[in-house]
Structure formats: structure tokens, C-alpha cells
CSV table of N, CA, C and O in Angstrom, one decimal:
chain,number,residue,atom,x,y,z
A,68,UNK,N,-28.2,19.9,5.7
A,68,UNK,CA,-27.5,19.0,6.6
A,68,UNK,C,-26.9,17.8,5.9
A,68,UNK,O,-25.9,17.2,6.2
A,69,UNK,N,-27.8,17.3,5.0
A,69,UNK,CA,-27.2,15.9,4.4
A,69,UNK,C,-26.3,16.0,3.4
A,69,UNK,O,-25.8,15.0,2.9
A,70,UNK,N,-25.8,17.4,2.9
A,70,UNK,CA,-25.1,17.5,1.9
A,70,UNK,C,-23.8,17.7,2.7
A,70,UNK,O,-22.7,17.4,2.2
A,71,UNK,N,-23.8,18.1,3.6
A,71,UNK,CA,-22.3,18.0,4.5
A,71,UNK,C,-21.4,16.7,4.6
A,71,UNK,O,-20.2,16.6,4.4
A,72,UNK,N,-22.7,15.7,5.0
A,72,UNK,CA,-23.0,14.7,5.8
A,72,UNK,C,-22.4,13.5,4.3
A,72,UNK,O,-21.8,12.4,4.4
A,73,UNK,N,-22.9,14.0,2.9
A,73,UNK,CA,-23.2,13.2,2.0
A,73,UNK,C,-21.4,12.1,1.6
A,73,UNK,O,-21.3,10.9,1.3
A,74,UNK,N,-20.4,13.1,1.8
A,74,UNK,CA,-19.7,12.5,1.6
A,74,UNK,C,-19.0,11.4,2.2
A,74,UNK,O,-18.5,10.3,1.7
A,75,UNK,N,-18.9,11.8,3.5
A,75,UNK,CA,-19.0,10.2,4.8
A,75,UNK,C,-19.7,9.4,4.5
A,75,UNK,O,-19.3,8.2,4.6
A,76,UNK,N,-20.9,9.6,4.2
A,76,UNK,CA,-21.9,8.3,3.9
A,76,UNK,C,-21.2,7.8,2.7
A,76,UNK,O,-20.8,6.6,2.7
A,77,UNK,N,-21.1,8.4,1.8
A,77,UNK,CA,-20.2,7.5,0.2
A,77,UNK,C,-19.1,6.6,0.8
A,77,UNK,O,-18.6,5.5,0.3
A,78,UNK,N,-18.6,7.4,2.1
A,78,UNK,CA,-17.4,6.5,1.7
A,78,UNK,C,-17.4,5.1,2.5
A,78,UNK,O,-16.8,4.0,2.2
A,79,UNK,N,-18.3,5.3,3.5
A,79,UNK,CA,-18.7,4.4,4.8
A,79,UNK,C,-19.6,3.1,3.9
A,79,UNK,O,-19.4,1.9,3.9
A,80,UNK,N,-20.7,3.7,3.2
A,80,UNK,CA,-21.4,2.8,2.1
A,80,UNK,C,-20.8,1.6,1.2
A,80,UNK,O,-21.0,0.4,0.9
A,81,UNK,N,-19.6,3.0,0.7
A,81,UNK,CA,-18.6,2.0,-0.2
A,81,UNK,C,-17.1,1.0,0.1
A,81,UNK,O,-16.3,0.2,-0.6
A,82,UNK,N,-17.3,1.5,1.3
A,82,UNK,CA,-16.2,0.6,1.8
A,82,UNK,C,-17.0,-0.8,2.3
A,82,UNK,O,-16.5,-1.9,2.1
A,83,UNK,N,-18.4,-0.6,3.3
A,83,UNK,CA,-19.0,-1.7,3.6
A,83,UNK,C,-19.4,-2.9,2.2
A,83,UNK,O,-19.3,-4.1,1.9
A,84,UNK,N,-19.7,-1.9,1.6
A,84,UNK,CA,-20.0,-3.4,0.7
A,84,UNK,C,-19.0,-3.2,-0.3
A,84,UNK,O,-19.2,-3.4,-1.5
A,85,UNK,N,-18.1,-2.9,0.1
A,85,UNK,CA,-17.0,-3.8,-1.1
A,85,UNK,C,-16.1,-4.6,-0.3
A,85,UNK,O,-15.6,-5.4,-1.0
A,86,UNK,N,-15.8,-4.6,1.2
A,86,UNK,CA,-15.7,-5.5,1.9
A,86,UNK,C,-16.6,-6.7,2.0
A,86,UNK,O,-16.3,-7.8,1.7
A,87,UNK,N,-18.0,-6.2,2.4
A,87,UNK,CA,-19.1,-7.6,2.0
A,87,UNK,C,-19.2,-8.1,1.4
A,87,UNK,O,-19.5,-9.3,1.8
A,88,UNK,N,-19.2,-7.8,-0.1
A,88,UNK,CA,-19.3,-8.3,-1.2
A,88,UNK,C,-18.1,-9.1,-1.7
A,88,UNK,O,-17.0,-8.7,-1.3
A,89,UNK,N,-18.1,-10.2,-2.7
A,89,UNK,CA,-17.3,-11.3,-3.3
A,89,UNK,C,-16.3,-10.1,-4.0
A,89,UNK,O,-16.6,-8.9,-4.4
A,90,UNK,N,-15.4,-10.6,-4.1
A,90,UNK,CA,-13.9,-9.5,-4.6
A,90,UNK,C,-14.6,-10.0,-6.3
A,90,UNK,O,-13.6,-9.9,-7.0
A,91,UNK,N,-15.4,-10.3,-7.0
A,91,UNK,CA,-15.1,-9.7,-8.6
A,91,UNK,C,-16.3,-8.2,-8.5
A,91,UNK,O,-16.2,-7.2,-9.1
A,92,UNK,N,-17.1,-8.4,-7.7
A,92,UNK,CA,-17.4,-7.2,-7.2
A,92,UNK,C,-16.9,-5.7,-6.4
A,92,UNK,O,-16.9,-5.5,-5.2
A,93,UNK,N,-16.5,-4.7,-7.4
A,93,UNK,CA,-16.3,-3.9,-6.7
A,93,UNK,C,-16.9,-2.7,-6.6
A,93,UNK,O,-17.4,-2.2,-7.6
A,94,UNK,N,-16.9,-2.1,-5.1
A,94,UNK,CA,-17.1,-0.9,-4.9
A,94,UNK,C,-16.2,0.5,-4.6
A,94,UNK,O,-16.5,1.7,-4.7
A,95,UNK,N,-15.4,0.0,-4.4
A,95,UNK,CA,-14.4,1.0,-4.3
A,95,UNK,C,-14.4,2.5,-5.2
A,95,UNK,O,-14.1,3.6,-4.9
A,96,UNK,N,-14.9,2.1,-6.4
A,96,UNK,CA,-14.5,3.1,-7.3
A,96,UNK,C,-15.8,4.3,-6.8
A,96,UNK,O,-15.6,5.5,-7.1
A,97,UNK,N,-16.6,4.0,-6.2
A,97,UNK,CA,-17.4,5.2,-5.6
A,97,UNK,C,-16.7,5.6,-4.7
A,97,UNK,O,-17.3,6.5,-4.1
A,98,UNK,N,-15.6,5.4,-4.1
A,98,UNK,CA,-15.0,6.5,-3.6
A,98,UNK,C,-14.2,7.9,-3.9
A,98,UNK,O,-13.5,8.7,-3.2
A,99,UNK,N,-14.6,7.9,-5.4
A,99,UNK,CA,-13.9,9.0,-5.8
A,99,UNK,C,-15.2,9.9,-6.1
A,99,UNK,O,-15.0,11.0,-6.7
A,100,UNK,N,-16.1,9.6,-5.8
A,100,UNK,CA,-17.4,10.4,-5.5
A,100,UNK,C,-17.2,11.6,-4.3
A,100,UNK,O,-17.5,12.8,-4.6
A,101,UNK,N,-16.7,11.1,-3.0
A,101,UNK,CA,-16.6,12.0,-2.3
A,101,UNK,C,-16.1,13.0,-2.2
A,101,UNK,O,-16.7,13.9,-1.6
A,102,UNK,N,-14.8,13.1,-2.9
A,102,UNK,CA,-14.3,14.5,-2.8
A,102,UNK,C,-15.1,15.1,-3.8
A,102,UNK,O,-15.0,16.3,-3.3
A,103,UNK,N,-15.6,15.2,-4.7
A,103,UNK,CA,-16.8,15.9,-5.6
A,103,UNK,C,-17.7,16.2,-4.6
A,103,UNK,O,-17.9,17.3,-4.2
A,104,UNK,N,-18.2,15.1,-4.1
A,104,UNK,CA,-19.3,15.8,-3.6
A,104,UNK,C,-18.7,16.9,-1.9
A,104,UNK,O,-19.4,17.9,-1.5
A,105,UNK,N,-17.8,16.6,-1.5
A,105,UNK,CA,-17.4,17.4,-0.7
A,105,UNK,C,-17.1,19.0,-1.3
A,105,UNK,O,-17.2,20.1,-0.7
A,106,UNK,N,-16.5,18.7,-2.7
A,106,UNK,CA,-16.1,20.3,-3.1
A,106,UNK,C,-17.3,21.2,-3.4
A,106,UNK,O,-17.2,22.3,-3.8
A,107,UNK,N,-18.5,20.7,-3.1
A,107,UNK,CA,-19.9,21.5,-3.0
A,107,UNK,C,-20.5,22.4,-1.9
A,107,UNK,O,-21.3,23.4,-1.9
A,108,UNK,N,-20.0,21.7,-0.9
A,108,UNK,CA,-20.6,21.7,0.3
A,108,UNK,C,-19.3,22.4,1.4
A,108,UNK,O,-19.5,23.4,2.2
A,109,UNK,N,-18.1,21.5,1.1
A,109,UNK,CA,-16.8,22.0,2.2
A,109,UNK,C,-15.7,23.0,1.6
A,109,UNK,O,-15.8,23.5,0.5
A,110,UNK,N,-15.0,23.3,2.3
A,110,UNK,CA,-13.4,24.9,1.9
A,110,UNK,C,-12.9,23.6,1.4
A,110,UNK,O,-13.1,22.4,1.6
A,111,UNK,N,-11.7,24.5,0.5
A,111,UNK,CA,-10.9,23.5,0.0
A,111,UNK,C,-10.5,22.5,1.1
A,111,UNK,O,-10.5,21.3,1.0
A,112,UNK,N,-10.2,23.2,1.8
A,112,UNK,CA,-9.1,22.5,3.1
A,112,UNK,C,-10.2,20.9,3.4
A,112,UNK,O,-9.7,19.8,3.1
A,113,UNK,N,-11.3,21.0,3.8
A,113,UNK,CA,-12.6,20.3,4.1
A,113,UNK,C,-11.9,19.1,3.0
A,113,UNK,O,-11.1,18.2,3.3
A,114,UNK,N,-12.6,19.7,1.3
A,114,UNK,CA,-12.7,18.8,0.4
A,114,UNK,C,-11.3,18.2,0.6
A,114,UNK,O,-11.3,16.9,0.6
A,115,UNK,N,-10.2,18.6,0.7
A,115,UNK,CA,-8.7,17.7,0.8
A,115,UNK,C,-8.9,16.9,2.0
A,115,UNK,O,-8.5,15.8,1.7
A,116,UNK,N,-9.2,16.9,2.9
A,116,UNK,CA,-9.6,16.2,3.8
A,116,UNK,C,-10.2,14.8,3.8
A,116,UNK,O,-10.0,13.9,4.5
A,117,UNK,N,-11.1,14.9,2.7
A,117,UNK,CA,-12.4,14.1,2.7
A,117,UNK,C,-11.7,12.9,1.6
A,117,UNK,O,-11.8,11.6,1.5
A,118,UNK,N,-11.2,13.9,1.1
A,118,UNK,CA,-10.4,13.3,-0.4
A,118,UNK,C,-9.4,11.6,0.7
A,118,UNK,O,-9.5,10.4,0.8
A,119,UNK,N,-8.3,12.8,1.5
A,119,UNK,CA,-7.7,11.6,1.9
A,119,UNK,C,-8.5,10.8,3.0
A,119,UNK,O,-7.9,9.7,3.2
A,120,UNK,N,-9.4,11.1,3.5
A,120,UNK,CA,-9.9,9.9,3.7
A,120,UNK,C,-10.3,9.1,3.3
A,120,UNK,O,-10.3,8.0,3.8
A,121,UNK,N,-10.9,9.4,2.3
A,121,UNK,CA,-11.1,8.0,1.1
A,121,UNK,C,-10.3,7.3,0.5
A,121,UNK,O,-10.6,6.3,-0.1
A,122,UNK,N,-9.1,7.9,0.6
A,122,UNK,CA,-7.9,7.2,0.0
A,122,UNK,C,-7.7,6.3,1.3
A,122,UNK,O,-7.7,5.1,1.0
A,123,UNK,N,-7.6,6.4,2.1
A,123,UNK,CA,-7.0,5.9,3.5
A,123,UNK,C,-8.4,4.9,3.6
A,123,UNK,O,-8.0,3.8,3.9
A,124,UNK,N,-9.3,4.9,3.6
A,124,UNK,CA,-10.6,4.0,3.3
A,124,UNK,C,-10.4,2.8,1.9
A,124,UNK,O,-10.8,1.6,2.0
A,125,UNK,N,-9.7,3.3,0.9
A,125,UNK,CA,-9.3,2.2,-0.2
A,125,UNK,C,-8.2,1.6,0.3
A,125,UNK,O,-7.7,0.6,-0.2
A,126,UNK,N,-7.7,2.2,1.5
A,126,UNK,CA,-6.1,1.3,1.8
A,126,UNK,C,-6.3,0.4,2.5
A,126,UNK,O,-5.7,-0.6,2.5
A,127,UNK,N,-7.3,0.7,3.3
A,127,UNK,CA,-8.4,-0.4,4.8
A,127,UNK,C,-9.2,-1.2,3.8
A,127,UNK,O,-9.2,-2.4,4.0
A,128,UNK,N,-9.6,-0.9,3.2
A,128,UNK,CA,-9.9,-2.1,1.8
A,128,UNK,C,-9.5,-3.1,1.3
A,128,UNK,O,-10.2,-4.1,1.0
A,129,UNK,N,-8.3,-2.9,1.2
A,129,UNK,CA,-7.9,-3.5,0.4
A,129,UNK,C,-6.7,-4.4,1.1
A,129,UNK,O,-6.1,-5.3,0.5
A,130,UNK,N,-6.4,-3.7,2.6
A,130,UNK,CA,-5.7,-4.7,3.4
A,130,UNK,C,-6.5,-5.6,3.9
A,130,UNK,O,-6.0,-6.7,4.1
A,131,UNK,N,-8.1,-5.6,4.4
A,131,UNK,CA,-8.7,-6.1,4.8
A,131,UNK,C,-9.2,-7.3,3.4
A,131,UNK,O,-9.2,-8.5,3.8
A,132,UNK,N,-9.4,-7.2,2.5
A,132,UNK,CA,-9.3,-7.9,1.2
A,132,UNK,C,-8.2,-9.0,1.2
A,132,UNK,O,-8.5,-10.2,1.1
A,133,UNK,N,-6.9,-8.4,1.5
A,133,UNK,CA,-5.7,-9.4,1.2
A,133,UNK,C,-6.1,-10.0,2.6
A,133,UNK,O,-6.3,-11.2,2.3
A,134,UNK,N,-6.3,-9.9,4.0
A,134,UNK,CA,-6.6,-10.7,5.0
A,134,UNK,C,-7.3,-11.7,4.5
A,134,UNK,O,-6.7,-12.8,4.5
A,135,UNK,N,-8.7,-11.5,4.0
A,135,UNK,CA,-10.0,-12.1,4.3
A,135,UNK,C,-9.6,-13.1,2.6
A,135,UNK,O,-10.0,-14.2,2.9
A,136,UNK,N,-9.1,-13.1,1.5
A,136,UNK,CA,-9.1,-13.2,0.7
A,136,UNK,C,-7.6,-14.0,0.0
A,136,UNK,O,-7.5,-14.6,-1.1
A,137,UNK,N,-6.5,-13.6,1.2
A,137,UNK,CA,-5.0,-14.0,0.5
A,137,UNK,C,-4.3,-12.7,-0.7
A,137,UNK,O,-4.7,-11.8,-1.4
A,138,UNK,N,-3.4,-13.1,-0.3
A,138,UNK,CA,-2.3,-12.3,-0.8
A,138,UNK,C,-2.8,-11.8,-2.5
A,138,UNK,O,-2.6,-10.7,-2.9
A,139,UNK,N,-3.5,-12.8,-3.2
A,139,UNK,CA,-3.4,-12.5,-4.7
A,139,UNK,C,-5.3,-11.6,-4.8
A,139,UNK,O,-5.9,-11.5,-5.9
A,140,UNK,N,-5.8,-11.2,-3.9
A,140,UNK,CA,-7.3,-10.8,-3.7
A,140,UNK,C,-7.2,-9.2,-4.8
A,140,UNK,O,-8.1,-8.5,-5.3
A,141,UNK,N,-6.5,-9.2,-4.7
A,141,UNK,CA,-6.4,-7.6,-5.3
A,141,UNK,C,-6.6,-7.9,-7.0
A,141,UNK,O,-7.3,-7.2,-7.7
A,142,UNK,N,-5.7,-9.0,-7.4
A,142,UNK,CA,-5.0,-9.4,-9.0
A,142,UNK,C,-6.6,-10.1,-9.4
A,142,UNK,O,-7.1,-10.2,-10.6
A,143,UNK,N,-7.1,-10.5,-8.2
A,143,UNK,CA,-8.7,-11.4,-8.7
A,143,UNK,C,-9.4,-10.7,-8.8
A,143,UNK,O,-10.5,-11.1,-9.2
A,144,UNK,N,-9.5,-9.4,-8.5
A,144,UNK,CA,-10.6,-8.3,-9.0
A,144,UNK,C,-10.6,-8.1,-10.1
A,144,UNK,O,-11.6,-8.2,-10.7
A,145,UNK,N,-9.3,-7.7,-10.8
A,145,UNK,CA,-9.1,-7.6,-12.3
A,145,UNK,C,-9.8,-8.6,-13.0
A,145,UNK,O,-9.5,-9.7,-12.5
A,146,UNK,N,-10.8,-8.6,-14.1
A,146,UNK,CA,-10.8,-9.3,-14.9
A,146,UNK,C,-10.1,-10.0,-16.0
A,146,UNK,O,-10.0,-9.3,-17.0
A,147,UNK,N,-9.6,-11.2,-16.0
A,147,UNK,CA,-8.5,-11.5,-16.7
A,147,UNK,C,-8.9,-11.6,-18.3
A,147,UNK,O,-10.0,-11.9,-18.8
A,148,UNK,N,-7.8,-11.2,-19.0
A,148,UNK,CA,-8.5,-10.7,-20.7
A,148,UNK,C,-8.4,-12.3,-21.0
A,148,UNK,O,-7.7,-13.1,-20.4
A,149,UNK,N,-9.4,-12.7,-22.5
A,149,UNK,CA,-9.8,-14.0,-22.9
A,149,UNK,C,-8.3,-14.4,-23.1
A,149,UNK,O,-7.4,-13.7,-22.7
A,150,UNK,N,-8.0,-15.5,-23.8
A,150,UNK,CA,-7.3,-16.3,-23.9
A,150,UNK,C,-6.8,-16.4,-25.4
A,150,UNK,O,-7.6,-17.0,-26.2
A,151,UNK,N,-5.7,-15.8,-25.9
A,151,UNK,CA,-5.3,-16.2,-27.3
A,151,UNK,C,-5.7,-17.3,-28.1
A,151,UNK,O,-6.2,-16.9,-29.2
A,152,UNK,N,-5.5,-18.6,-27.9
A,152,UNK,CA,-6.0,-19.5,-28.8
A,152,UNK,C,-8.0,-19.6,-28.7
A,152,UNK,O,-8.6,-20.3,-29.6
A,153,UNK,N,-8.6,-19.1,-27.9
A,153,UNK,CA,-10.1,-19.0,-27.4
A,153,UNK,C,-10.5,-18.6,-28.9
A,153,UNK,O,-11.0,-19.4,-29.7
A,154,UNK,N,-10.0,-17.2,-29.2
A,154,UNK,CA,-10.4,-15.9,-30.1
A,154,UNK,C,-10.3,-16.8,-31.4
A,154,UNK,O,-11.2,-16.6,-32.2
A,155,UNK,N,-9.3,-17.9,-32.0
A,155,UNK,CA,-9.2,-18.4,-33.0
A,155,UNK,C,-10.5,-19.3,-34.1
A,155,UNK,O,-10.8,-20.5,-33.7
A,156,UNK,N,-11.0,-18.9,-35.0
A,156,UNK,CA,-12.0,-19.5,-35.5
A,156,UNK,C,-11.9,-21.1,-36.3
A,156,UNK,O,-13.0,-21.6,-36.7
């Protein structure tokens, strides 16, 4: 039963706390867990299913991000690379 079940919880888990959590934190990328773990358990048709709703879960993400966070919330997840003159000895 929980292997059915397993991939809704990934995606429900990973959308809560990457919404909760401070944007250099993310969770999102466990959402590509679910369709794996759906192709164990569901028909293809199932696993494509599950797939896009995780995609449609990273889109509710990440609008709710730009709400809660401003337009540039997405560009502040990226970690920005060091600084050219920094690296200079």
C-alpha cells in the first residue's frame, strides 16, 4: 500500500518544505524521485501522470516563491560563483 502511495508523499513532502524553508535551501530536486518511484509500482500511463504532477508541483513552487519572495527568488537560489578579483593571490 505505501509503495503506491510513496510517490504523492515525495512530492507533497517536497513541495512543503521547499516552500517553508529559506529559498538558498532547496527541495525541489526530490521531485524527480517520484516518477521513479512511481515506475515500480504504477502502468506507464500511472508513472506519466505522477511525472506531471510533479512538474505542475515545481510550477506551484516556484510561483509561490516569486509571491512570498519577489520577482528575483528563483536567481537567489542559484548560488552565485566567487568573484574574479577574490581568487587573485
Amino acid at each position: 500500500m505505501l509503495g503506491r502511495a510513496l510517490p504523492f508523499l515525495v512530492i507533497v513532502l517536497a513541495t512543503l518544505a521547499d516552500v517553508l524553508t529559506p529559498p538558498v535551501e532547496r527541495f525541489d530536486r526530490f521531485l524527480i524521485a517520484a516518477p521513479a518511484l512511481a515506475a515500480a509500482t504504477w502502468s506507464a500511463r500511472g508513472t506519466a501522470a505522477i511525472g506531471t504532477l510533479a512538474m505542475a508541483a515545481t510550477a506551484v513552487t516556484a510561483a509561490v516563491l516569486v509571491v512570498r519572495d519577489g520577482p528575483a527568488a528563483p536567481l537567489r537560489r542559484i548560488p552565485s560563483p566567487p568573484l574574479a578579483g577574490s581568487l587573485r593571490s
